[in-house]
Amino acid sequence: MNEISRLPQTRFAAVFRPALIRPLFFLLSFLLLAYFCKYGFNEADEGIPLNGGIRILNGELPWRDFQGYLPGIYVLHALIFKLFGMDILVVRRVMAFFVALIALMILRVSERLMPLPFAILAACLYLVAPGVYYAQY
C-alpha cells in the first residue's frame, strides 16, 4: 500500500468525482456557449447553411438547385427550422449544444489518457479555441 491510498478522503475529492464533473462540465459549457450566441461572434459563413436550410424547406434540393457545402448541414438547419421555428438564435443554440457535447466527449477520452485536471484542461482548451466556432455558428 502506498502513502497516497492511506490519506483520508477530503471533502473536495468526495464532491468532485468524475461522475459529477461530467454533467456539470456539459451544463456549464452549454450555458456559456448559449449565452454568447446572442452576440453573433460569427467567424463562419453562417448565412450559407441558413439559406440552404430555408431553400430545402421551400422544396429545393442541394447540388441540384443550389451549390455549397455537403447536404447534411443544410438538412440539419432545415430540421432545426422545422422543429423550433425560423430564428437564427435557435440554430446557434442547437450548435452550442453540439459543441458542448463534443467538449464532453473530449473530456471522456482525455480522462482515459491523463489525470482528471488535465482532462478538464484539454476540454476547456477546445471550448476557447477559435476554430470551434467555425462552420458551426
GROMACS .gro file of N, CA and C in nm:
model
  411
    1MET      N    1   0.084  -0.119   0.000
    1MET     CA    2   0.000   0.000   0.000
    1MET      C    3   0.088   0.124   0.000
    2ASN      N    4   0.057   0.217  -0.086
    2ASN     CA    5   0.138   0.338  -0.090
    2ASN      C    6   0.080   0.445   0.003
    3GLU      N    7   0.154   0.555   0.017
    3GLU     CA    8   0.113   0.658   0.112
    3GLU      C    9  -0.012   0.731   0.068
    4ILE      N   10  -0.031   0.747  -0.062
    4ILE     CA   11  -0.146   0.822  -0.111
    4ILE      C   12  -0.276   0.750  -0.077
    5SER      N   13  -0.278   0.619  -0.088
    5SER     CA   14  -0.401   0.545  -0.059
    5SER      C   15  -0.435   0.549   0.089
    6ARG      N   16  -0.339   0.578   0.176
    6ARG     CA   17  -0.367   0.585   0.319
    6ARG      C   18  -0.418   0.722   0.363
    7LEU      N   19  -0.405   0.822   0.275
    7LEU     CA   20  -0.452   0.956   0.311
    7LEU      C   21  -0.605   0.958   0.317
    8PRO      N   22  -0.661   1.030   0.412
    8PRO     CA   23  -0.808   1.036   0.419
    8PRO      C   24  -0.865   1.114   0.300
    9GLN      N   25  -0.983   1.074   0.259
    9GLN     CA   26  -1.051   1.145   0.150
    9GLN      C   27  -1.095   1.282   0.200
   10THR      N   28  -1.066   1.383   0.124
   10THR     CA   29  -1.111   1.517   0.160
   10THR      C   30  -1.252   1.538   0.108
   11ARG      N   31  -1.315   1.639   0.158
   11ARG     CA   32  -1.449   1.672   0.113
   11ARG      C   33  -1.448   1.713  -0.035
   12PHE      N   34  -1.341   1.783  -0.074
   12PHE     CA   35  -1.326   1.824  -0.213
   12PHE      C   36  -1.321   1.704  -0.307
   13ALA      N   37  -1.244   1.604  -0.272
   13ALA     CA   38  -1.231   1.485  -0.356
   13ALA      C   39  -1.362   1.407  -0.360
   14ALA      N   40  -1.437   1.408  -0.251
   14ALA     CA   41  -1.564   1.335  -0.249
   14ALA      C   42  -1.669   1.403  -0.336
   15VAL      N   43  -1.666   1.535  -0.340
   15VAL     CA   44  -1.766   1.608  -0.418
   15VAL      C   45  -1.733   1.606  -0.567
   16PHE      N   46  -1.607   1.623  -0.600
   16PHE     CA   47  -1.568   1.637  -0.740
   16PHE      C   48  -1.521   1.504  -0.799
   17ARG      N   49  -1.606   1.408  -0.797
   17ARG     CA   50  -1.577   1.282  -0.864
   17ARG      C   51  -1.610   1.296  -1.012
   18PRO      N   52  -1.548   1.215  -1.097
   18PRO     CA   53  -1.574   1.226  -1.241
   18PRO      C   54  -1.721   1.211  -1.278
   19ALA      N   55  -1.796   1.129  -1.206
   19ALA     CA   56  -1.937   1.112  -1.239
   19ALA      C   57  -2.017   1.241  -1.218
   20LEU      N   58  -1.972   1.324  -1.127
   20LEU     CA   59  -2.040   1.452  -1.105
   20LEU      C   60  -1.983   1.562  -1.193
   21ILE      N   61  -1.858   1.548  -1.229
   21ILE     CA   62  -1.793   1.652  -1.310
   21ILE      C   63  -1.849   1.653  -1.452
   22ARG      N   64  -1.873   1.536  -1.508
   22ARG     CA   65  -1.916   1.530  -1.648
   22ARG      C   66  -2.045   1.606  -1.675
   23PRO      N   67  -2.155   1.580  -1.602
   23PRO     CA   68  -2.277   1.658  -1.630
   23PRO      C   69  -2.260   1.806  -1.600
   24LEU      N   70  -2.187   1.836  -1.493
   24LEU     CA   71  -2.164   1.976  -1.458
   24LEU      C   72  -2.083   2.046  -1.567
   25PHE      N   73  -1.980   1.978  -1.619
   25PHE     CA   74  -1.899   2.035  -1.726
   25PHE      C   75  -1.983   2.060  -1.851
   26PHE      N   76  -2.067   1.962  -1.888
   26PHE     CA   77  -2.153   1.979  -2.005
   26PHE      C   78  -2.249   2.096  -1.986
   27LEU      N   79  -2.312   2.102  -1.871
   27LEU     CA   80  -2.409   2.208  -1.845
   27LEU      C   81  -2.343   2.346  -1.849
   28LEU      N   82  -2.230   2.360  -1.783
   28LEU     CA   83  -2.161   2.490  -1.783
   28LEU      C   84  -2.112   2.527  -1.922
   29SER      N   85  -2.063   2.429  -1.997
   29SER     CA   86  -2.018   2.456  -2.134
   29SER      C   87  -2.134   2.503  -2.220
   30PHE      N   88  -2.245   2.434  -2.211
   30PHE     CA   89  -2.362   2.472  -2.292
   30PHE      C   90  -2.413   2.610  -2.253
   31LEU      N   91  -2.424   2.635  -2.123
   31LEU     CA   92  -2.474   2.766  -2.079
   31LEU      C   93  -2.382   2.879  -2.123
   32LEU      N   94  -2.252   2.856  -2.116
   32LEU     CA   95  -2.158   2.959  -2.159
   32LEU      C   96  -2.170   2.984  -2.310
   33LEU      N   97  -2.173   2.878  -2.387
   33LEU     CA   98  -2.184   2.894  -2.533
   33LEU      C   99  -2.319   2.953  -2.572
   34ALA      N  100  -2.426   2.909  -2.508
   34ALA     CA  101  -2.559   2.960  -2.541
   34ALA      C  102  -2.573   3.107  -2.503
   35TYR      N  103  -2.507   3.148  -2.396
   35TYR     CA  104  -2.513   3.289  -2.356
   35TYR      C  105  -2.452   3.380  -2.463
   36PHE      N  106  -2.340   3.337  -2.520
   36PHE     CA  107  -2.272   3.421  -2.618
   36PHE      C  108  -2.332   3.410  -2.758
   37CYS      N  109  -2.430   3.325  -2.778
   37CYS     CA  110  -2.494   3.313  -2.910
   37CYS      C  111  -2.560   3.443  -2.954
   38LYS      N  112  -2.616   3.514  -2.860
   38LYS     CA  113  -2.691   3.635  -2.897
   38LYS      C  114  -2.601   3.748  -2.947
   39TYR      N  115  -2.471   3.739  -2.920
   39TYR     CA  116  -2.381   3.845  -2.963
   39TYR      C  117  -2.331   3.827  -3.104
   40GLY      N  118  -2.348   3.710  -3.161
   40GLY     CA  119  -2.316   3.689  -3.302
   40GLY      C  120  -2.170   3.691  -3.336
   41PHE      N  121  -2.088   3.619  -3.262
   41PHE     CA  122  -1.948   3.605  -3.300
   41PHE      C  123  -1.941   3.509  -3.417
   42ASN      N  124  -1.974   3.556  -3.533
   42ASN     CA  125  -1.982   3.467  -3.648
   42ASN      C  126  -1.856   3.478  -3.732
   43GLU      N  127  -1.759   3.394  -3.697
   43GLU     CA  128  -1.638   3.385  -3.777
   43GLU      C  129  -1.666   3.305  -3.904
   44ALA      N  130  -1.771   3.229  -3.902
   44ALA     CA  131  -1.801   3.139  -4.013
   44ALA      C  132  -1.901   3.204  -4.108
   45ASP      N  133  -1.923   3.134  -4.217
   45ASP     CA  134  -2.025   3.177  -4.314
   45ASP      C  135  -2.159   3.120  -4.271
   46GLU      N  136  -2.213   3.171  -4.161
   46GLU     CA  137  -2.334   3.112  -4.109
   46GLU      C  138  -2.454   3.138  -4.198
   47GLY      N  139  -2.447   3.234  -4.284
   47GLY     CA  140  -2.559   3.262  -4.373
   47GLY      C  141  -2.579   3.156  -4.481
   48ILE      N  142  -2.471   3.090  -4.520
   48ILE     CA  143  -2.482   2.988  -4.625
   48ILE      C  144  -2.565   2.869  -4.579
   49PRO      N  145  -2.535   2.807  -4.463
   49PRO     CA  146  -2.621   2.697  -4.419
   49PRO      C  147  -2.763   2.742  -4.385
   50LEU      N  148  -2.777   2.862  -4.332
   50LEU     CA  149  -2.912   2.912  -4.302
   50LEU      C  150  -2.994   2.925  -4.430
   51ASN      N  151  -2.933   2.982  -4.532
   51ASN     CA  152  -3.001   2.997  -4.661
   51ASN      C  153  -3.033   2.860  -4.720
   52GLY      N  154  -2.939   2.766  -4.710
   52GLY     CA  155  -2.963   2.632  -4.761
   52GLY      C  156  -3.077   2.563  -4.689
   53GLY      N  157  -3.086   2.581  -4.557
   53GLY     CA  158  -3.198   2.523  -4.482
   53GLY      C  159  -3.331   2.580  -4.524
   54ILE      N  160  -3.335   2.710  -4.548
   54ILE     CA  161  -3.459   2.774  -4.594
   54ILE      C  162  -3.496   2.724  -4.733
   55ARG      N  163  -3.396   2.708  -4.819
   55ARG     CA  164  -3.422   2.661  -4.955
   55ARG      C  165  -3.474   2.517  -4.955
   56ILE      N  166  -3.422   2.432  -4.865
   56ILE     CA  167  -3.475   2.296  -4.854
   56ILE      C  168  -3.620   2.299  -4.808
   57LEU      N  169  -3.652   2.386  -4.713
   57LEU     CA  170  -3.792   2.398  -4.668
   57LEU      C  171  -3.883   2.446  -4.780
   58ASN      N  172  -3.827   2.518  -4.876
   58ASN     CA  173  -3.905   2.565  -4.991
   58ASN      C  174  -3.909   2.464  -5.105
   59GLY      N  175  -3.853   2.346  -5.083
   59GLY     CA  176  -3.863   2.239  -5.182
   59GLY      C  177  -3.743   2.223  -5.274
   60GLU      N  178  -3.641   2.302  -5.258
   60GLU     CA  179  -3.523   2.288  -5.342
   60GLU      C  180  -3.432   2.180  -5.286
   61LEU      N  181  -3.345   2.125  -5.370
   61LEU     CA  182  -3.252   2.021  -5.329
   61LEU      C  183  -3.108   2.069  -5.345
   62PRO      N  184  -3.023   2.037  -5.245
   62PRO     CA  185  -2.882   2.075  -5.257
   62PRO      C  186  -2.817   2.003  -5.375
   63TRP      N  187  -2.725   2.068  -5.437
   63TRP     CA  188  -2.644   2.022  -5.551
   63TRP      C  189  -2.726   2.008  -5.678
   64ARG      N  190  -2.857   2.020  -5.668
   64ARG     CA  191  -2.936   2.025  -5.790
   64ARG      C  192  -2.981   2.169  -5.815
   65ASP      N  193  -3.034   2.230  -5.711
   65ASP     CA  194  -3.087   2.365  -5.723
   65ASP      C  195  -2.991   2.472  -5.670
   66PHE      N  196  -2.898   2.433  -5.583
   66PHE     CA  197  -2.800   2.529  -5.532
   66PHE      C  198  -2.675   2.454  -5.491
   67GLN      N  199  -2.563   2.525  -5.486
   67GLN     CA  200  -2.433   2.467  -5.455
   67GLN      C  201  -2.384   2.521  -5.320
   68GLY      N  202  -2.289   2.451  -5.263
   68GLY     CA  203  -2.232   2.496  -5.136
   68GLY      C  204  -2.162   2.384  -5.065
   69TYR      N  205  -2.193   2.370  -4.936
   69TYR     CA  206  -2.133   2.266  -4.854
   69TYR      C  207  -2.199   2.132  -4.882
   70LEU      N  208  -2.157   2.030  -4.805
   70LEU     CA  209  -2.223   1.900  -4.814
   70LEU      C  210  -2.368   1.912  -4.770
   71PRO      N  211  -2.458   1.831  -4.823
   71PRO     CA  212  -2.601   1.849  -4.796
   71PRO      C  213  -2.643   1.831  -4.650
   72GLY      N  214  -2.566   1.757  -4.572
   72GLY     CA  215  -2.606   1.729  -4.434
   72GLY      C  216  -2.627   1.854  -4.350
   73ILE      N  217  -2.543   1.954  -4.366
   73ILE     CA  218  -2.557   2.076  -4.286
   73ILE      C  219  -2.684   2.152  -4.323
   74TYR      N  220  -2.722   2.147  -4.451
   74TYR     CA  221  -2.846   2.213  -4.493
   74TYR      C  222  -2.968   2.138  -4.439
   75VAL      N  223  -2.962   2.006  -4.441
   75VAL     CA  224  -3.073   1.926  -4.388
   75VAL      C  225  -3.086   1.949  -4.238
   76LEU      N  226  -2.974   1.956  -4.167
   76LEU     CA  227  -2.978   1.983  -4.024
   76LEU      C  228  -3.042   2.118  -3.995
   77HIS      N  229  -3.004   2.220  -4.069
   77HIS     CA  230  -3.064   2.352  -4.049
   77HIS      C  231  -3.213   2.351  -4.083
   78ALA      N  232  -3.251   2.282  -4.189
   78ALA     CA  233  -3.393   2.272  -4.224
   78ALA      C  234  -3.471   2.202  -4.114
   79LEU      N  235  -3.413   2.097  -4.057
   79LEU     CA  236  -3.479   2.025  -3.948
   79LEU      C  237  -3.493   2.113  -3.825
   80ILE      N  238  -3.389   2.189  -3.793
   80ILE     CA  239  -3.397   2.282  -3.679
   80ILE      C  240  -3.505   2.386  -3.702
   81PHE      N  241  -3.511   2.441  -3.823
   81PHE     CA  242  -3.615   2.539  -3.855
   81PHE      C  243  -3.754   2.477  -3.844
   82LYS      N  244  -3.767   2.354  -3.890
   82LYS     CA  245  -3.897   2.287  -3.889
   82LYS      C  246  -3.943   2.259  -3.745
   83LEU      N  247  -3.849   2.218  -3.659
   83LEU     CA  248  -3.885   2.181  -3.522
   83LEU      C  249  -3.901   2.301  -3.429
   84PHE      N  250  -3.814   2.401  -3.441
   84PHE     CA  251  -3.810   2.508  -3.343
   84PHE      C  252  -3.848   2.646  -3.397
   85GLY      N  253  -3.875   2.657  -3.524
   85GLY     CA  254  -3.908   2.787  -3.581
   85GLY      C  255  -3.789   2.850  -3.649
   86MET      N  256  -3.816   2.945  -3.733
   86MET     CA  257  -3.712   3.007  -3.815
   86MET      C  258  -3.652   3.127  -3.742
   87ASP      N  259  -3.549   3.099  -3.665
   87ASP     CA  260  -3.480   3.202  -3.588
   87ASP      C  261  -3.331   3.165  -3.582
   88ILE      N  262  -3.246   3.261  -3.606
   88ILE     CA  263  -3.102   3.235  -3.607
   88ILE      C  264  -3.051   3.197  -3.469
   89LEU      N  265  -3.111   3.251  -3.363
   89LEU     CA  266  -3.066   3.218  -3.228
   89LEU      C  267  -3.095   3.073  -3.192
   90VAL      N  268  -3.203   3.019  -3.244
   90VAL     CA  269  -3.233   2.878  -3.220
   90VAL      C  270  -3.125   2.790  -3.282
   91VAL      N  271  -3.086   2.822  -3.404
   91VAL     CA  272  -2.981   2.746  -3.471
   91VAL      C  273  -2.850   2.758  -3.394
   92ARG      N  274  -2.817   2.876  -3.350
   92ARG     CA  275  -2.693   2.896  -3.274
   92ARG      C  276  -2.695   2.818  -3.144
   93ARG      N  277  -2.810   2.812  -3.077
   93ARG     CA  278  -2.817   2.738  -2.951
   93ARG      C  279  -2.809   2.587  -2.973
   94VAL      N  280  -2.868   2.539  -3.081
   94VAL     CA  281  -2.854   2.396  -3.113
   94VAL      C  282  -2.708   2.364  -3.144
   95MET      N  283  -2.640   2.451  -3.216
   95MET     CA  284  -2.498   2.428  -3.244
   95MET      C  285  -2.415   2.439  -3.116
   96ALA      N  286  -2.455   2.526  -3.023
   96ALA     CA  287  -2.387   2.534  -2.894
   96ALA      C  288  -2.403   2.403  -2.817
   97PHE      N  289  -2.521   2.341  -2.828
   97PHE     CA  290  -2.543   2.211  -2.766
   97PHE      C  291  -2.446   2.108  -2.823
   98PHE      N  292  -2.429   2.107  -2.956
   98PHE     CA  293  -2.339   2.010  -3.018
   98PHE      C  294  -2.193   2.036  -2.980
   99VAL      N  295  -2.153   2.162  -2.972
   99VAL     CA  296  -2.016   2.195  -2.933
   99VAL      C  297  -1.991   2.151  -2.788
  100ALA      N  298  -2.088   2.174  -2.700
  100ALA     CA  299  -2.074   2.130  -2.561
  100ALA      C  300  -2.068   1.977  -2.554
  101LEU      N  301  -2.144   1.909  -2.639
  101LEU     CA  302  -2.139   1.763  -2.644
  101LEU      C  303  -2.003   1.713  -2.691
  102ILE      N  304  -1.946   1.778  -2.790
  102ILE     CA  305  -1.812   1.742  -2.837
  102ILE      C  306  -1.709   1.766  -2.727
  103ALA      N  307  -1.722   1.876  -2.654
  103ALA     CA  308  -1.629   1.904  -2.543
  103ALA      C  309  -1.642   1.796  -2.436
  104LEU      N  310  -1.763   1.750  -2.411
  104LEU     CA  311  -1.782   1.641  -2.315
  104LEU      C  312  -1.715   1.513  -2.364
  105MET      N  313  -1.725   1.486  -2.492
  105MET     CA  314  -1.659   1.367  -2.548
  105MET      C  315  -1.507   1.379  -2.537
  106ILE      N  316  -1.454   1.498  -2.560
  106ILE     CA  317  -1.310   1.520  -2.543
  106ILE      C  318  -1.270   1.497  -2.398
  107LEU      N  319  -1.353   1.542  -2.305
  107LEU     CA  320  -1.326   1.518  -2.164
  107LEU      C  321  -1.323   1.369  -2.134
  108ARG      N  322  -1.419   1.294  -2.185
  108ARG     CA  323  -1.425   1.150  -2.159
  108ARG      C  324  -1.303   1.077  -2.215
  109VAL      N  325  -1.263   1.112  -2.337
  109VAL     CA  326  -1.145   1.048  -2.397
  109VAL      C  327  -1.019   1.088  -2.322
  110SER      N  328  -1.010   1.215  -2.286
  110SER     CA  329  -0.891   1.264  -2.215
  110SER      C  330  -0.877   1.202  -2.077
  111GLU      N  331  -0.989   1.167  -2.013
  111GLU     CA  332  -0.983   1.103  -1.882
  111GLU      C  333  -0.911   0.968  -1.889
  112ARG      N  334  -0.919   0.904  -2.002
  112ARG     CA  335  -0.852   0.775  -2.018
  112ARG      C  336  -0.702   0.791  -2.041
  113LEU      N  337  -0.662   0.909  -2.086
  113LEU     CA  338  -0.522   0.930  -2.122
  113LEU      C  339  -0.441   1.006  -2.018
  114MET      N  340  -0.508   1.082  -1.932
  114MET     CA  341  -0.436   1.169  -1.838
  114MET      C  342  -0.518   1.188  -1.712
  115PRO      N  343  -0.458   1.246  -1.609
  115PRO     CA  344  -0.533   1.274  -1.485
  115PRO      C  345  -0.648   1.372  -1.511
  116LEU      N  346  -0.748   1.366  -1.425
  116LEU     CA  347  -0.870   1.444  -1.444
  116LEU      C  348  -0.847   1.595  -1.460
  117PRO      N  349  -0.762   1.660  -1.380
  117PRO     CA  350  -0.744   1.805  -1.401
  117PRO      C  351  -0.692   1.839  -1.541
  118PHE      N  352  -0.604   1.755  -1.594
  118PHE     CA  353  -0.552   1.780  -1.729
  118PHE      C  354  -0.657   1.747  -1.835
  119ALA      N  355  -0.742   1.651  -1.807
  119ALA     CA  356  -0.851   1.620  -1.900
  119ALA      C  357  -0.950   1.737  -1.908
  120ILE      N  358  -0.978   1.796  -1.794
  120ILE     CA  359  -1.066   1.913  -1.793
  120ILE      C  360  -1.000   2.029  -1.867
  121LEU      N  361  -0.871   2.046  -1.849
  121LEU     CA  362  -0.797   2.150  -1.919
  121LEU      C  363  -0.803   2.128  -2.071
  122ALA      N  364  -0.788   2.005  -2.115
  122ALA     CA  365  -0.794   1.976  -2.258
  122ALA      C  366  -0.931   2.011  -2.315
  123ALA      N  367  -1.037   1.976  -2.245
  123ALA     CA  368  -1.172   2.007  -2.293
  123ALA      C  369  -1.198   2.157  -2.291
  124CYS      N  370  -1.147   2.226  -2.189
  124CYS     CA  371  -1.164   2.372  -2.183
  124CYS      C  372  -1.086   2.441  -2.294
  125LEU      N  373  -0.969   2.391  -2.327
  125LEU     CA  374  -0.893   2.449  -2.438
  125LEU      C  375  -0.968   2.433  -2.570
  126TYR      N  376  -1.037   2.321  -2.586
  126TYR     CA  377  -1.120   2.304  -2.705
  126TYR      C  378  -1.230   2.409  -2.709
  127LEU      N  379  -1.291   2.436  -2.594
  127LEU     CA  380  -1.402   2.532  -2.591
  127LEU      C  381  -1.358   2.674  -2.623
  128VAL      N  382  -1.237   2.712  -2.584
  128VAL     CA  383  -1.194   2.850  -2.607
  128VAL      C  384  -1.118   2.868  -2.738
  129ALA      N  385  -1.092   2.760  -2.809
  129ALA     CA  386  -1.020   2.771  -2.937
  129ALA      C  387  -1.110   2.836  -3.040
  130PRO      N  388  -1.059   2.931  -3.117
  130PRO     CA  389  -1.142   2.998  -3.217
  130PRO      C  390  -1.196   2.904  -3.324
  131GLY      N  391  -1.126   2.797  -3.354
  131GLY     CA  392  -1.171   2.704  -3.457
  131GLY      C  393  -1.298   2.631  -3.421
  132VAL      N  394  -1.334   2.630  -3.293
  132VAL     CA  395  -1.456   2.561  -3.250
  132VAL      C  396  -1.578   2.622  -3.315
  133TYR      N  397  -1.576   2.751  -3.334
  133TYR     CA  398  -1.694   2.819  -3.382
  133TYR      C  399  -1.704   2.821  -3.535
  134TYR      N  400  -1.597   2.787  -3.601
  134TYR     CA  401  -1.600   2.793  -3.747
  134TYR      C  402  -1.693   2.687  -3.801
  135ALA      N  403  -1.780   2.725  -3.890
  135ALA     CA  404  -1.876   2.637  -3.957
  135ALA      C  405  -1.979   2.579  -3.860
  136GLN      N  406  -1.991   2.637  -3.742
  136GLN     CA  407  -2.093   2.587  -3.650
  136GLN      C  408  -2.193   2.695  -3.614
  137TYR      N  409  -2.152   2.821  -3.616
  137TYR     CA  410  -2.247   2.929  -3.591
  137TYR      C  411  -2.267   3.001  -3.721
   0.00000   0.00000   0.00000
